[in-house]
Short mmCIF file of C-alpha atoms and ligand atoms in Angstrom, two decimals:
data_model
loop_
_atom_site.label_atom_id
_atom_site.label_comp_id
_atom_site.label_asym_id
_atom_site.label_seq_id
_atom_site.Cartn_x
_atom_site.Cartn_y
_atom_site.Cartn_z
CA MET A 1 8.76 26.42 38.47
CA ILE A 2 11.84 24.59 37.47
CA ILE A 3 15.01 25.79 38.93
CA ALA A 4 18.43 24.62 37.31
CA VAL A 5 21.63 25.13 39.66
CA ASP A 6 24.88 24.30 37.87
CA GLY A 7 28.67 24.74 38.99
CA PRO A 8 31.74 23.18 39.38
CA THR A 9 32.73 20.94 42.37
CA ALA A 10 32.73 22.54 45.90
CA SER A 11 31.32 25.64 44.69
CA GLY A 12 28.30 25.47 47.13
CA LYS A 13 25.57 24.86 44.73
CA GLY A 14 24.17 21.84 46.51
CA THR A 15 23.71 24.05 49.79
CA ILE A 16 22.18 26.64 47.29
CA ALA A 17 19.86 24.19 45.75
CA LYS A 18 18.81 22.75 48.95
CA ALA A 19 18.02 26.21 50.43
CA LEU A 20 15.94 27.11 47.47
CA GLY A 21 13.99 24.00 47.47
CA ALA A 22 13.13 24.94 51.18
CA HIS A 23 12.45 28.42 50.31
CA PHE A 24 10.02 27.75 47.46
CA GLY A 25 8.60 24.61 48.59
CA LEU A 26 10.06 22.44 45.69
CA PRO A 27 11.52 19.00 45.75
CA VAL A 28 15.30 18.89 45.20
CA LEU A 29 17.30 16.49 43.20
CA ASP A 30 21.12 16.56 43.49
CA THR A 31 22.08 14.86 40.07
CA GLY A 32 25.79 14.38 41.22
CA LEU A 33 24.47 11.83 43.54
CA LEU A 34 23.33 9.49 40.52
CA TYR A 35 26.67 9.75 38.97
CA ARG A 36 28.37 8.97 42.14
CA ALA A 37 26.01 5.81 42.51
CA VAL A 38 27.07 4.57 39.11
CA GLY A 39 30.92 5.30 40.06
CA TYR A 40 30.46 3.45 43.17
CA GLN A 41 28.37 0.68 41.76
CA THR A 42 31.36 0.37 39.19
CA GLN A 43 33.62 -0.31 41.86
CA LEU A 44 31.39 -2.66 43.62
CA ASN A 45 31.03 -4.77 40.44
CA HIS A 46 34.92 -4.76 40.22
CA GLY A 47 34.65 -2.67 36.94
CA ASP A 48 36.84 0.05 35.31
CA ALA A 49 35.20 3.61 35.51
CA ASP A 50 37.09 4.50 32.41
CA LYS A 51 35.52 1.77 30.38
CA ALA A 52 32.10 2.80 28.80
CA ALA A 53 30.82 -0.86 29.17
CA ASP A 54 31.65 -1.45 32.90
CA ALA A 55 30.30 2.04 33.56
CA LEU A 56 27.02 1.46 31.77
CA ALA A 57 26.52 -2.01 33.56
CA ALA A 58 26.41 0.11 36.94
CA CYS A 59 23.68 2.31 35.87
CA ASP A 60 20.96 -0.12 37.02
CA PHE A 61 22.35 0.36 40.69
CA PRO A 62 19.51 -0.12 43.22
CA ASP A 63 17.81 2.98 44.51
CA SER A 64 19.09 1.93 48.12
CA LEU A 65 22.57 2.76 47.05
CA LEU A 66 21.46 6.66 46.83
CA ASP A 67 21.25 6.54 50.76
CA ASP A 68 24.61 4.75 51.16
CA PRO A 69 27.20 7.25 53.05
CA ALA A 70 29.93 6.04 50.54
CA LEU A 71 28.55 8.06 47.88
CA ARG A 72 29.99 11.17 49.55
CA TYR A 73 33.53 10.18 50.01
CA GLU A 74 36.11 11.92 47.84
CA THR A 75 37.09 8.76 46.05
CA THR A 76 33.46 8.26 44.99
CA GLY A 77 33.26 11.77 43.71
CA GLY A 78 36.55 11.01 41.61
CA LEU A 79 34.78 7.78 40.27
CA ALA A 80 31.51 9.71 39.46
CA SER A 81 33.49 12.23 37.40
CA ARG A 82 35.13 9.51 35.42
CA VAL A 83 31.81 7.33 34.57
CA SER A 84 30.30 10.81 33.75
CA VAL A 85 32.48 11.03 30.79
CA HIS A 86 30.82 8.32 28.92
CA PRO A 87 27.86 9.40 26.58
CA ALA A 88 26.05 5.96 27.27
CA VAL A 89 26.05 6.80 31.14
CA ARG A 90 24.54 10.25 30.66
CA LYS A 91 22.05 8.90 28.21
CA ALA A 92 20.89 6.34 30.94
CA LEU A 93 20.40 8.96 33.57
CA PHE A 94 18.83 11.33 31.25
CA GLN A 95 15.09 10.48 31.54
CA ARG A 96 15.25 10.14 35.24
CA GLN A 97 16.24 13.77 35.70
CA VAL A 98 14.11 15.08 32.83
CA ASP A 99 10.96 13.73 34.69
CA PHE A 100 12.17 14.87 37.93
CA ALA A 101 12.53 18.49 36.64
CA ASN A 102 9.18 18.31 34.74
CA GLN A 103 7.03 16.84 37.76
CA PRO A 104 3.96 18.83 38.41
CA GLY A 105 4.60 21.90 40.62
CA GLY A 106 8.34 22.00 39.33
CA ALA A 107 11.61 20.88 40.97
CA VAL A 108 15.13 22.30 41.87
CA LEU A 109 18.04 20.33 40.37
CA ASP A 110 21.82 20.84 40.94
CA GLY A 111 24.40 19.45 38.71
CA ARG A 112 26.51 20.27 35.74
CA ASP A 113 24.29 20.32 32.73
CA ILE A 114 20.84 20.98 34.21
CA GLY A 115 20.39 24.32 32.48
CA THR A 116 22.01 23.25 29.27
CA VAL A 117 20.76 19.70 28.48
CA ILE A 118 18.41 18.33 31.39
CA ALA A 119 16.14 21.56 31.73
CA PRO A 120 17.04 24.14 29.09
CA HIS A 121 13.55 25.43 29.70
CA ALA A 122 13.99 25.96 33.20
CA ASP A 123 12.43 29.11 34.83
CA ALA A 124 15.48 30.11 36.62
CA LYS A 125 19.16 29.18 35.92
CA LEU A 126 22.09 29.72 38.20
CA PHE A 127 25.74 29.13 37.54
CA VAL A 128 27.26 28.98 41.23
CA THR A 129 31.02 29.11 41.01
CA ALA A 130 34.11 30.43 43.30
CA SER A 131 37.72 30.39 42.83
CA PRO A 132 39.56 26.94 42.85
CA ASP A 133 41.58 28.28 45.91
CA GLU A 134 38.40 29.22 47.83
CA ARG A 135 36.64 25.92 46.69
CA ALA A 136 39.77 23.89 47.86
CA ARG A 137 39.85 25.66 51.16
CA ARG A 138 36.14 25.19 51.77
CA ARG A 139 36.33 21.50 50.94
CA HIS A 140 39.43 21.02 53.03
CA ALA A 141 37.60 22.53 55.99
CA GLU A 142 34.70 20.36 55.48
CA MET A 143 37.02 17.16 55.28
CA ARG A 144 38.87 18.25 58.24
CA GLY A 145 35.62 18.52 60.06
CA ARG A 146 34.79 14.92 59.42
CA GLY A 147 38.29 13.89 60.69
CA VAL A 148 39.88 13.16 57.05
CA ASP A 149 43.56 14.10 57.14
CA VAL A 150 44.52 15.76 53.89
CA SER A 151 46.46 18.58 52.92
CA VAL A 152 44.87 21.61 51.12
CA ASP A 153 47.32 21.07 48.05
CA ALA A 154 46.02 17.62 47.63
CA VAL A 155 42.52 19.14 47.65
CA LEU A 156 43.40 21.85 45.51
CA ALA A 157 44.97 19.18 42.91
CA ASP A 158 41.70 17.28 43.15
CA VAL A 159 39.52 20.47 42.28
CA HIS A 160 41.54 21.07 39.41
CA ALA A 161 41.42 17.60 38.08
CA ARG A 162 37.68 17.44 38.49
CA ASP A 163 37.38 20.86 36.93
CA ALA A 164 39.45 19.64 33.95
CA ARG A 165 37.45 16.43 33.57
CA ASP A 166 34.12 18.33 33.93
CA THR A 167 34.69 21.21 31.36
CA GLY A 168 36.86 19.02 29.05
CA ARG A 169 34.42 16.44 28.32
CA ALA A 170 32.82 16.27 25.00
CA ASP A 171 29.41 15.37 25.91
CA ALA A 172 27.45 17.85 28.09
CA PRO A 173 30.39 19.78 29.57
CA LEU A 174 30.22 22.09 32.59
CA LEU A 175 28.95 25.21 31.01
CA ARG A 176 27.31 28.37 31.93
CA ALA A 177 23.98 28.71 29.91
CA PRO A 178 23.75 31.87 28.37
CA ASP A 179 20.66 32.85 30.34
CA ALA A 180 22.00 31.58 33.87
CA MET A 181 22.87 33.99 36.70
CA LEU A 182 26.54 33.81 37.43
CA LEU A 183 26.68 33.56 41.28
CA ASP A 184 30.40 34.00 42.18
CA THR A 185 30.43 32.79 46.08
CA SER A 186 34.21 33.63 46.72
CA GLY A 187 33.75 36.63 48.74
CA LEU A 188 30.17 35.82 50.05
CA ASP A 189 29.07 33.84 53.23
CA ARG A 190 26.23 31.17 52.97
CA ASP A 191 23.30 33.86 53.77
CA ALA A 192 24.57 36.31 51.45
CA ALA A 193 24.85 33.93 48.58
CA LEU A 194 21.36 32.52 49.30
CA ALA A 195 19.94 35.90 49.61
CA ALA A 196 21.38 36.92 45.94
CA ALA A 197 20.06 33.30 44.64
CA ILE A 198 16.53 33.97 46.20
CA ALA A 199 16.43 37.45 44.89
CA PHE A 200 17.07 36.16 41.18
CA VAL A 201 14.86 33.33 41.31
CA GLU A 202 11.84 35.82 42.60
CA GLU A 203 12.69 38.05 39.84
CA ARG A 204 12.46 35.48 37.25
CA ALA A 205 9.32 34.24 38.66
CA LYS A 206 7.76 37.61 38.49
CA GLY A 207 8.62 37.66 34.93
CA ARG A 208 6.65 34.42 34.43
CA GLY A 209 3.68 36.45 35.60
O1 LIG B 301 28.21 17.45 42.16
P1 LIG B 301 28.91 16.03 42.56
O2 LIG B 301 30.49 16.59 43.14
O3 LIG B 301 28.41 15.43 43.81
O4 LIG B 301 29.02 15.12 41.21
C1 LIG B 301 30.08 14.13 41.08
C2 LIG B 301 30.31 14.25 39.53
O5 LIG B 301 29.38 13.80 38.83
C3 LIG B 301 31.06 15.81 38.90
O6 LIG B 301 32.56 15.91 39.18
C4 LIG B 301 30.46 15.36 37.55
O7 LIG B 301 31.59 14.97 36.83
C5 LIG B 301 29.48 14.31 37.53
N1 LIG B 301 28.25 15.02 37.33
C6 LIG B 301 27.85 15.25 35.85
N2 LIG B 301 26.69 15.90 35.65
C7 LIG B 301 25.75 16.35 36.60
C8 LIG B 301 26.25 16.03 37.85
C9 LIG B 301 27.35 15.49 38.09
O8 LIG B 301 28.65 14.88 35.20
N3 LIG B 301 24.39 16.73 36.33
#
């Protein structure tokens, strides 16, 4: 079974994808991490994330980079969102994601274009979202918990900037697939959101026979 989990930044899609993987016994790929690795490698190369050639050169980052805590930094998320605009970068990362999705037994992938581009044939697709204010509030609380001193307004501005870049790009923009379940987690706690996601996937799995 292939499960696609898409949604904007800080929507909770990563948490839901991991929990679905644990529940259904499936491996999980956080595809944002691949774009983060490219963004960070571009910086390590002293390249410019807005230049397609520099970003493409960073696509052969070493696998060990995927374990680097620096990939989780907000600044790396910003770099990821810039390199992900280039079609050549998306193409370079395409096959790796498709192979992960199509492995025997299935998989869970979370990202922006899983249900639309990487695995349009997924058995269950979720589009996880929440209002920008709620996403900024959550991200702010999480950052403060890590000791990062930042204002909610700054985080909200970043959420809006990333949304604009992710939905506005020409190649594989952030888009809800027509057959994806819309899961708005604004008024839901983690357990309620997860219960709704599991119920939906089980329903889809039953449909497969
Ligand atoms: O999900 P995460 O915030 O880690 O993703 C970082 C950035 O990578 C996103 O803002 C988005 O621009 C890009 N991305 C993408 N396609 C994906 C996953 C992430 O363009 N499938």
